[in-house]
Short mmCIF file of C-alpha atoms and ligand atoms in Angstrom, two decimals:
data_model
loop_
_atom_site.label_atom_id
_atom_site.label_comp_id
_atom_site.label_asym_id
_atom_site.label_seq_id
_atom_site.Cartn_x
_atom_site.Cartn_y
_atom_site.Cartn_z
CA GLN A 1 60.53 -71.40 -14.72
CA ALA A 2 59.78 -69.96 -18.14
CA LYS A 3 58.45 -73.33 -19.24
CA SER A 4 55.88 -73.62 -16.48
CA ASP A 5 54.82 -70.02 -17.07
CA SER A 6 54.05 -70.60 -20.70
CA GLY A 7 52.38 -73.87 -19.76
CA SER A 8 49.98 -72.19 -17.38
CA SER A 9 49.26 -69.35 -19.73
CA TYR A 10 48.56 -71.89 -22.45
CA ARG A 11 46.15 -73.71 -20.14
CA PHE A 12 44.52 -70.39 -19.30
CA PHE A 13 44.25 -69.58 -22.97
CA ALA A 14 42.84 -73.01 -23.80
CA THR A 15 40.24 -72.75 -21.03
CA ARG A 16 39.16 -69.35 -22.25
CA MET A 17 38.94 -70.69 -25.79
CA ASN A 18 36.73 -73.55 -24.64
CA GLU A 19 34.49 -71.22 -22.65
CA GLN A 20 34.16 -68.96 -25.66
CA THR A 21 33.39 -71.86 -27.99
CA ALA A 22 30.80 -73.16 -25.56
CA ARG A 23 29.08 -69.78 -25.31
CA THR A 24 29.11 -69.37 -29.08
CA GLY A 25 27.55 -72.81 -29.46
CA GLN A 26 24.89 -72.04 -26.87
CA ILE A 27 24.04 -68.74 -28.48
CA GLU A 28 23.75 -70.40 -31.88
CA ILE A 29 21.27 -72.99 -30.59
CA SER A 30 19.18 -70.47 -28.64
CA LEU A 31 19.25 -67.91 -31.43
CA ARG A 32 17.93 -70.44 -33.95
CA GLN A 33 14.97 -71.15 -31.68
CA ALA A 34 14.43 -67.47 -30.91
CA ILE A 35 14.22 -66.65 -34.62
CA GLU A 36 11.75 -69.51 -35.20
CA LYS A 37 9.59 -68.47 -32.27
CA GLY A 38 9.78 -64.76 -33.13
CA GLU A 39 11.44 -63.83 -29.84
CA LEU A 40 13.68 -61.06 -31.14
CA HIS A 41 12.49 -57.52 -31.35
CA LEU A 42 13.62 -54.23 -32.84
CA ASN A 43 14.46 -50.97 -31.16
CA TYR A 44 14.38 -47.69 -33.06
CA GLN A 45 16.70 -44.72 -32.75
CA PRO A 46 15.64 -41.40 -34.29
CA ILE A 47 17.65 -39.60 -36.95
CA VAL A 48 16.89 -35.92 -36.43
CA ASP A 49 17.20 -32.89 -38.66
CA TYR A 50 18.89 -30.60 -36.15
CA SER A 51 18.00 -27.44 -38.07
CA THR A 52 14.26 -28.10 -37.70
CA ASN A 53 14.22 -30.64 -34.83
CA ARG A 54 12.13 -32.89 -37.00
CA VAL A 55 12.63 -36.65 -36.84
CA VAL A 56 13.29 -37.59 -40.44
CA SER A 57 13.98 -41.25 -40.09
CA CYS A 58 15.04 -43.97 -37.68
CA GLU A 59 17.49 -46.83 -37.52
CA SER A 60 16.20 -50.30 -36.66
CA LEU A 61 18.41 -52.12 -34.17
CA ALA A 62 17.94 -55.80 -33.30
CA ARG A 63 17.50 -56.83 -29.67
CA TRP A 64 17.43 -60.25 -28.09
CA THR A 65 17.02 -61.43 -24.52
CA ASP A 66 17.45 -65.16 -24.00
CA PRO A 67 15.65 -66.63 -20.97
CA LYS A 68 18.83 -68.35 -19.76
CA LEU A 69 21.70 -66.30 -21.20
CA GLY A 70 20.08 -62.92 -20.56
CA SER A 71 20.35 -59.94 -22.85
CA ILE A 72 22.94 -60.42 -25.59
CA PRO A 73 24.32 -57.41 -27.43
CA PRO A 74 23.69 -57.33 -31.20
CA THR A 75 27.40 -57.03 -31.90
CA GLU A 76 27.77 -60.50 -30.34
CA PHE A 77 24.75 -62.34 -31.78
CA ILE A 78 24.96 -60.75 -35.24
CA LYS A 79 28.57 -61.93 -35.55
CA ILE A 80 27.57 -65.46 -34.59
CA ALA A 81 24.55 -65.34 -36.89
CA GLU A 82 26.87 -64.37 -39.73
CA GLU A 83 29.22 -67.24 -39.03
CA CYS A 84 26.53 -69.92 -38.86
CA GLY A 85 24.27 -68.61 -41.61
CA LEU A 86 21.38 -67.64 -39.33
CA ILE A 87 21.86 -64.06 -40.54
CA ILE A 88 19.75 -64.92 -43.61
CA PRO A 89 16.47 -65.69 -41.77
CA LEU A 90 17.29 -63.14 -39.07
CA GLY A 91 17.98 -60.43 -41.62
CA GLU A 92 14.73 -61.13 -43.47
CA TRP A 93 12.79 -60.95 -40.23
CA VAL A 94 14.41 -57.57 -39.45
CA LEU A 95 13.51 -56.21 -42.89
CA ARG A 96 9.89 -57.34 -42.61
CA GLU A 97 9.53 -56.02 -39.07
CA ALA A 98 11.06 -52.64 -40.00
CA CYS A 99 8.72 -52.24 -42.99
CA SER A 100 5.69 -52.95 -40.88
CA PHE A 101 6.91 -50.52 -38.22
CA TYR A 102 7.34 -47.84 -40.87
CA HIS A 103 3.71 -48.41 -41.91
CA SER A 104 2.54 -48.22 -38.31
CA CYS A 105 4.18 -44.80 -37.87
CA ASN A 106 2.57 -43.44 -41.01
CA ARG A 107 -0.84 -44.90 -40.13
CA ASN A 108 -0.69 -42.83 -36.97
CA GLY A 109 -0.03 -39.75 -39.06
CA LEU A 110 3.54 -39.49 -37.77
CA LYS A 111 5.20 -39.11 -41.14
CA LEU A 112 8.72 -40.44 -41.42
CA ASP A 113 10.73 -39.96 -44.61
CA GLY A 114 12.10 -43.46 -44.28
CA ILE A 115 13.52 -46.20 -42.14
CA SER A 116 17.03 -47.70 -41.99
CA VAL A 117 17.93 -51.36 -41.68
CA ASN A 118 21.41 -52.78 -41.10
CA ILE A 119 22.47 -55.43 -43.60
CA SER A 120 25.46 -57.57 -42.84
CA PRO A 121 28.03 -58.41 -45.52
CA ARG A 122 27.16 -62.09 -45.74
CA GLN A 123 23.47 -61.32 -46.06
CA CYS A 124 24.08 -58.79 -48.79
CA ARG A 125 26.28 -61.14 -50.80
CA ASP A 126 23.98 -64.14 -50.44
CA ALA A 127 22.79 -65.34 -53.84
CA GLY A 128 19.24 -64.23 -54.40
CA PHE A 129 19.37 -61.42 -51.83
CA VAL A 130 18.17 -58.81 -54.29
CA ASP A 131 15.35 -61.03 -55.62
CA ARG A 132 14.15 -61.78 -52.09
CA LEU A 133 14.37 -58.11 -51.18
CA GLN A 134 12.21 -57.21 -54.16
CA ALA A 135 9.63 -59.86 -53.26
CA LEU A 136 9.61 -58.70 -49.65
CA LEU A 137 9.03 -55.08 -50.64
CA GLN A 138 6.04 -56.15 -52.72
CA GLU A 139 4.66 -58.40 -50.03
CA MET A 140 5.02 -55.60 -47.45
CA GLU A 141 3.64 -52.99 -49.87
CA MET A 142 6.71 -50.92 -49.07
CA ASP A 143 7.74 -47.96 -51.21
CA PRO A 144 11.37 -48.94 -51.93
CA THR A 145 12.53 -45.31 -51.79
CA ARG A 146 11.54 -45.23 -48.11
CA LEU A 147 13.93 -48.00 -47.21
CA GLN A 148 17.61 -47.32 -46.48
CA LEU A 149 19.96 -50.28 -46.26
CA GLU A 150 23.00 -49.64 -44.07
CA ILE A 151 26.05 -51.53 -45.21
CA THR A 152 29.63 -51.30 -44.02
CA GLU A 153 32.72 -50.87 -46.11
CA SER A 154 33.68 -54.50 -45.48
CA VAL A 155 30.97 -55.50 -47.96
CA MET A 156 33.36 -54.36 -50.63
CA PHE A 157 36.41 -56.27 -49.51
CA ASP A 158 35.55 -59.42 -47.57
CA ASP A 159 35.00 -61.68 -50.51
CA GLN A 160 36.76 -61.51 -53.84
CA ARG A 161 34.24 -63.79 -55.55
CA VAL A 162 31.42 -61.31 -55.66
CA ASN A 163 31.33 -57.91 -57.25
CA PRO A 164 29.96 -55.38 -54.78
CA VAL A 165 29.30 -52.87 -57.53
CA GLU A 166 26.81 -55.24 -59.18
CA ILE A 167 24.97 -56.03 -55.95
CA LEU A 168 24.69 -52.43 -54.85
CA GLU A 169 23.59 -51.37 -58.30
CA ALA A 170 20.87 -54.03 -58.33
CA ILE A 171 19.66 -52.87 -54.91
CA SER A 172 19.71 -49.29 -56.06
CA ALA A 173 17.81 -50.19 -59.25
CA LEU A 174 14.92 -51.31 -57.03
CA GLY A 175 14.78 -47.75 -55.75
CA VAL A 176 16.10 -48.72 -52.31
CA LYS A 177 18.56 -46.25 -50.75
CA ILE A 178 22.03 -47.22 -49.60
CA SER A 179 23.94 -45.86 -46.62
CA LEU A 180 27.60 -46.50 -45.96
CA ASP A 181 27.67 -47.24 -42.22
CA ASP A 182 30.56 -46.63 -39.79
CA PHE A 183 32.19 -44.47 -42.45
CA GLY A 184 35.84 -43.76 -41.81
CA THR A 185 36.61 -46.92 -39.84
CA GLY A 186 37.34 -49.22 -42.77
CA PHE A 187 40.09 -49.13 -45.30
CA SER A 188 38.13 -48.52 -48.43
CA SER A 189 39.50 -46.30 -51.11
CA LEU A 190 37.51 -43.14 -51.54
CA SER A 191 37.15 -43.94 -55.23
CA TYR A 192 34.32 -46.26 -54.17
CA LEU A 193 32.24 -43.21 -53.45
CA LYS A 194 32.40 -42.36 -57.13
CA ARG A 195 31.74 -45.87 -58.41
CA LEU A 196 29.02 -47.06 -56.06
CA PRO A 197 25.42 -45.87 -55.80
CA ILE A 198 25.77 -44.52 -52.25
CA ASP A 199 23.02 -42.16 -51.07
CA THR A 200 24.23 -41.47 -47.54
CA LEU A 201 27.41 -41.62 -45.49
CA LYS A 202 27.08 -42.31 -41.79
CA ILE A 203 30.14 -40.84 -40.11
CA ASP A 204 31.21 -43.24 -37.39
CA ARG A 205 30.67 -42.43 -33.74
CA SER A 206 34.42 -42.58 -33.07
CA PHE A 207 34.82 -39.30 -35.03
CA ILE A 208 32.10 -37.56 -33.04
CA MET A 209 33.26 -38.70 -29.62
CA GLY A 210 35.24 -35.91 -27.97
CA LEU A 211 34.79 -33.68 -31.04
CA GLU A 212 34.65 -30.53 -28.87
CA ARG A 213 38.29 -30.79 -27.92
CA ASP A 214 39.65 -32.57 -30.98
CA MET A 215 40.78 -30.09 -33.63
CA ASP A 216 42.04 -32.80 -36.01
CA GLY A 217 38.76 -34.62 -35.59
CA GLN A 218 36.86 -31.47 -36.44
CA ALA A 219 38.93 -30.97 -39.57
CA LEU A 220 38.23 -34.56 -40.64
CA VAL A 221 34.49 -34.41 -40.04
CA GLN A 222 34.27 -31.10 -41.82
CA ALA A 223 36.24 -32.46 -44.78
CA ILE A 224 34.07 -35.59 -45.04
CA ILE A 225 30.91 -33.49 -44.98
CA SER A 226 32.06 -31.12 -47.71
CA MET A 227 33.42 -33.96 -49.84
CA ALA A 228 30.08 -35.75 -49.57
CA ALA A 229 28.22 -32.57 -50.45
CA SER A 230 30.24 -32.09 -53.63
CA LEU A 231 29.48 -35.70 -54.59
CA GLY A 232 25.78 -35.22 -53.92
CA ILE A 233 25.81 -37.67 -51.00
CA ASP A 234 23.87 -37.04 -47.78
CA VAL A 235 25.56 -37.30 -44.39
CA VAL A 236 24.34 -38.51 -41.01
CA CYS A 237 26.60 -38.01 -37.99
CA GLU A 238 26.29 -40.92 -35.57
CA GLY A 239 26.79 -40.97 -31.83
CA ALA A 240 26.34 -37.31 -30.91
CA GLU A 241 25.89 -37.14 -27.16
CA THR A 242 26.21 -33.43 -26.39
CA ARG A 243 24.70 -30.19 -27.56
CA GLU A 244 28.19 -28.86 -28.35
CA GLN A 245 28.79 -31.76 -30.71
CA CYS A 246 25.47 -31.12 -32.46
CA ASP A 247 26.21 -27.40 -32.78
CA LEU A 248 29.63 -28.14 -34.27
CA ILE A 249 28.17 -30.63 -36.73
CA ARG A 250 25.57 -28.10 -37.78
CA SER A 251 28.27 -25.44 -38.23
CA PHE A 252 29.91 -27.87 -40.68
CA ASN A 253 26.69 -27.78 -42.75
CA CYS A 254 25.38 -31.17 -41.75
CA SER A 255 21.99 -31.24 -40.09
CA ARG A 256 21.22 -34.95 -39.84
CA ILE A 257 22.25 -36.34 -36.49
CA GLN A 258 21.66 -39.60 -34.64
CA GLY A 259 22.80 -40.03 -31.07
CA TYR A 260 22.05 -40.25 -27.38
CA TYR A 261 21.77 -36.44 -27.30
CA PHE A 262 18.36 -36.85 -28.93
CA ALA A 263 17.43 -40.34 -27.82
CA ARG A 264 18.71 -43.82 -27.22
CA PRO A 265 17.27 -46.68 -29.24
CA MET A 266 13.79 -47.39 -27.85
CA SER A 267 10.86 -49.77 -28.22
CA GLY A 268 8.33 -49.24 -31.00
CA VAL A 269 5.72 -48.01 -28.52
CA ASP A 270 8.11 -45.46 -27.04
CA PHE A 271 9.20 -44.38 -30.51
CA HIS A 272 5.58 -43.67 -31.49
CA ALA A 273 5.23 -41.42 -28.42
CA TYR A 274 8.57 -39.72 -29.15
CA LEU A 275 7.58 -39.13 -32.76
CA GLY A 276 4.25 -37.73 -31.63
CA ARG A 277 6.04 -35.22 -29.40
CA MET A 278 8.63 -34.25 -32.02
CA ASN A 279 6.66 -34.37 -35.30
CA GLY A 280 3.07 -34.72 -34.22
CA ILE A 281 0.05 -32.47 -34.38
CA ASP A 282 0.90 -30.81 -31.06
CA SER A 283 4.37 -29.68 -32.11
CA VAL A 284 3.00 -28.43 -35.46
CA ALA A 285 0.33 -26.43 -33.62
CA ALA A 286 2.92 -25.14 -31.16
CA LYS A 287 5.15 -23.96 -34.00
CA ALA A 288 2.24 -22.28 -35.78
CA GLY A 289 0.93 -20.61 -32.64
P1 LIG B 1 25.47 -49.49 -36.03
O1 LIG B 1 24.67 -49.92 -37.20
O2 LIG B 1 26.61 -48.59 -36.29
O3 LIG B 1 24.41 -48.84 -35.03
C1 LIG B 1 24.68 -47.76 -34.19
C2 LIG B 1 25.06 -48.22 -32.81
O4 LIG B 1 25.53 -47.09 -32.07
C3 LIG B 1 23.88 -48.79 -32.00
O5 LIG B 1 24.40 -49.80 -31.13
C4 LIG B 1 23.45 -47.57 -31.20
O6 LIG B 1 22.74 -47.90 -30.02
C5 LIG B 1 24.77 -46.94 -30.90
N1 LIG B 1 24.65 -45.50 -30.62
C6 LIG B 1 23.86 -44.59 -31.24
N2 LIG B 1 24.04 -43.36 -30.75
C7 LIG B 1 24.96 -43.48 -29.76
C8 LIG B 1 25.57 -42.53 -28.85
O7 LIG B 1 25.27 -41.32 -28.86
N3 LIG B 1 26.49 -43.02 -27.99
C9 LIG B 1 26.82 -44.34 -27.96
N4 LIG B 1 27.71 -44.75 -27.07
N5 LIG B 1 26.27 -45.26 -28.79
C10 LIG B 1 25.35 -44.82 -29.69
P2 LIG B 1 23.72 -51.24 -30.98
O8 LIG B 1 22.24 -51.13 -31.04
O9 LIG B 1 24.35 -51.90 -29.82
O10 LIG B 1 24.18 -51.97 -32.31
C11 LIG B 1 25.51 -52.27 -32.54
C12 LIG B 1 25.75 -52.78 -33.93
O11 LIG B 1 25.12 -54.05 -34.12
C13 LIG B 1 25.17 -51.88 -35.03
O12 LIG B 1 26.03 -50.78 -35.26
C14 LIG B 1 25.11 -52.85 -36.18
O13 LIG B 1 26.38 -52.98 -36.78
C15 LIG B 1 24.78 -54.17 -35.48
N6 LIG B 1 23.32 -54.43 -35.62
C16 LIG B 1 22.30 -54.05 -34.80
N7 LIG B 1 21.11 -54.49 -35.27
C17 LIG B 1 21.39 -55.14 -36.44
C18 LIG B 1 20.57 -55.83 -37.43
O14 LIG B 1 19.34 -55.88 -37.37
N8 LIG B 1 21.24 -56.40 -38.48
C19 LIG B 1 22.60 -56.32 -38.62
N9 LIG B 1 23.19 -56.91 -39.66
N10 LIG B 1 23.38 -55.69 -37.71
C20 LIG B 1 22.79 -55.09 -36.65
MG1 LIG B 2 23.80 -48.91 -38.69
MG1 LIG B 3 27.08 -47.07 -37.55
MG1 LIG B 4 28.86 -48.84 -35.46
#
């Protein structure tokens, strides 16, 4: 009895494994073509200063819809791109696209302080990353101080062969800003905050979810914000979905918020319109009048 049970569950497991491997393989092939043909696009989610309601920045988020496989979430295709090395060309495309989007906002007079781009660990540790980043900034005529690279804590720990301090310092020496993404979900020692050139902490959405009723959560978020302030590090709270959450965050002396409460990630065209409403001439005139 037990034997046949484990046999069938093994077969079930093996089938699932094969299905997963097949999908991964399919995604890899399609993704390679999509990158070559320029079929990915970026969405943009505003980062708002809640004390002034001004959009200060935005995060670029990769999107991909395959004709056959349909829309594939970035968490899935980025992981595969990391594993097969496609993250290098994909990541460069994202950087270039984000820089040109930043220019397009400013050309329309919709001043943004900067734009954020997610960088995956493998991309960041790739030999020559910093040199290529520097060349790209020149080619795109991008003011480095307007670019924020979002990295996760795993950059520091995944690979013992590279020294994260050196890489981040080289990035920072270009003038580019560094955000620690999904802060609080990794296992990094807080001493990193002292040793690394981190400009911004992005407190992970899991801390903001249900914040209204979570007293321990509130204590944690408040402590992270005041710790960051004493270290001279900015904070962005991610994933705020309600007004109550935003009010709490503001009461903890953090005004930069990103979340569905303000807007979901949207197309470039929609973001221009959103920015026009929030930061544009009309809202300036409305405030003055
Ligand atoms: P992330 O960098 O932490 O990005 C924030 C994610 O949280 C986005 O998911 C965003 O849509 C979502 N989010 C923002 N506010 C809210 C909210 O109020 N409620 C909820 N439920 N979700 C919210 P998305 O776009 O699906 O991206 C997922 C992850 O995929 C990103 O997490 C990032 O790690 C990765 N990713 C996306 N684009 C890129 C890229 O161009 N390069 C790299 N390396 N990774 C990327
Ligand atoms: Mg991010
Ligand atoms: Mg995040
Ligand atoms: Mg996240």
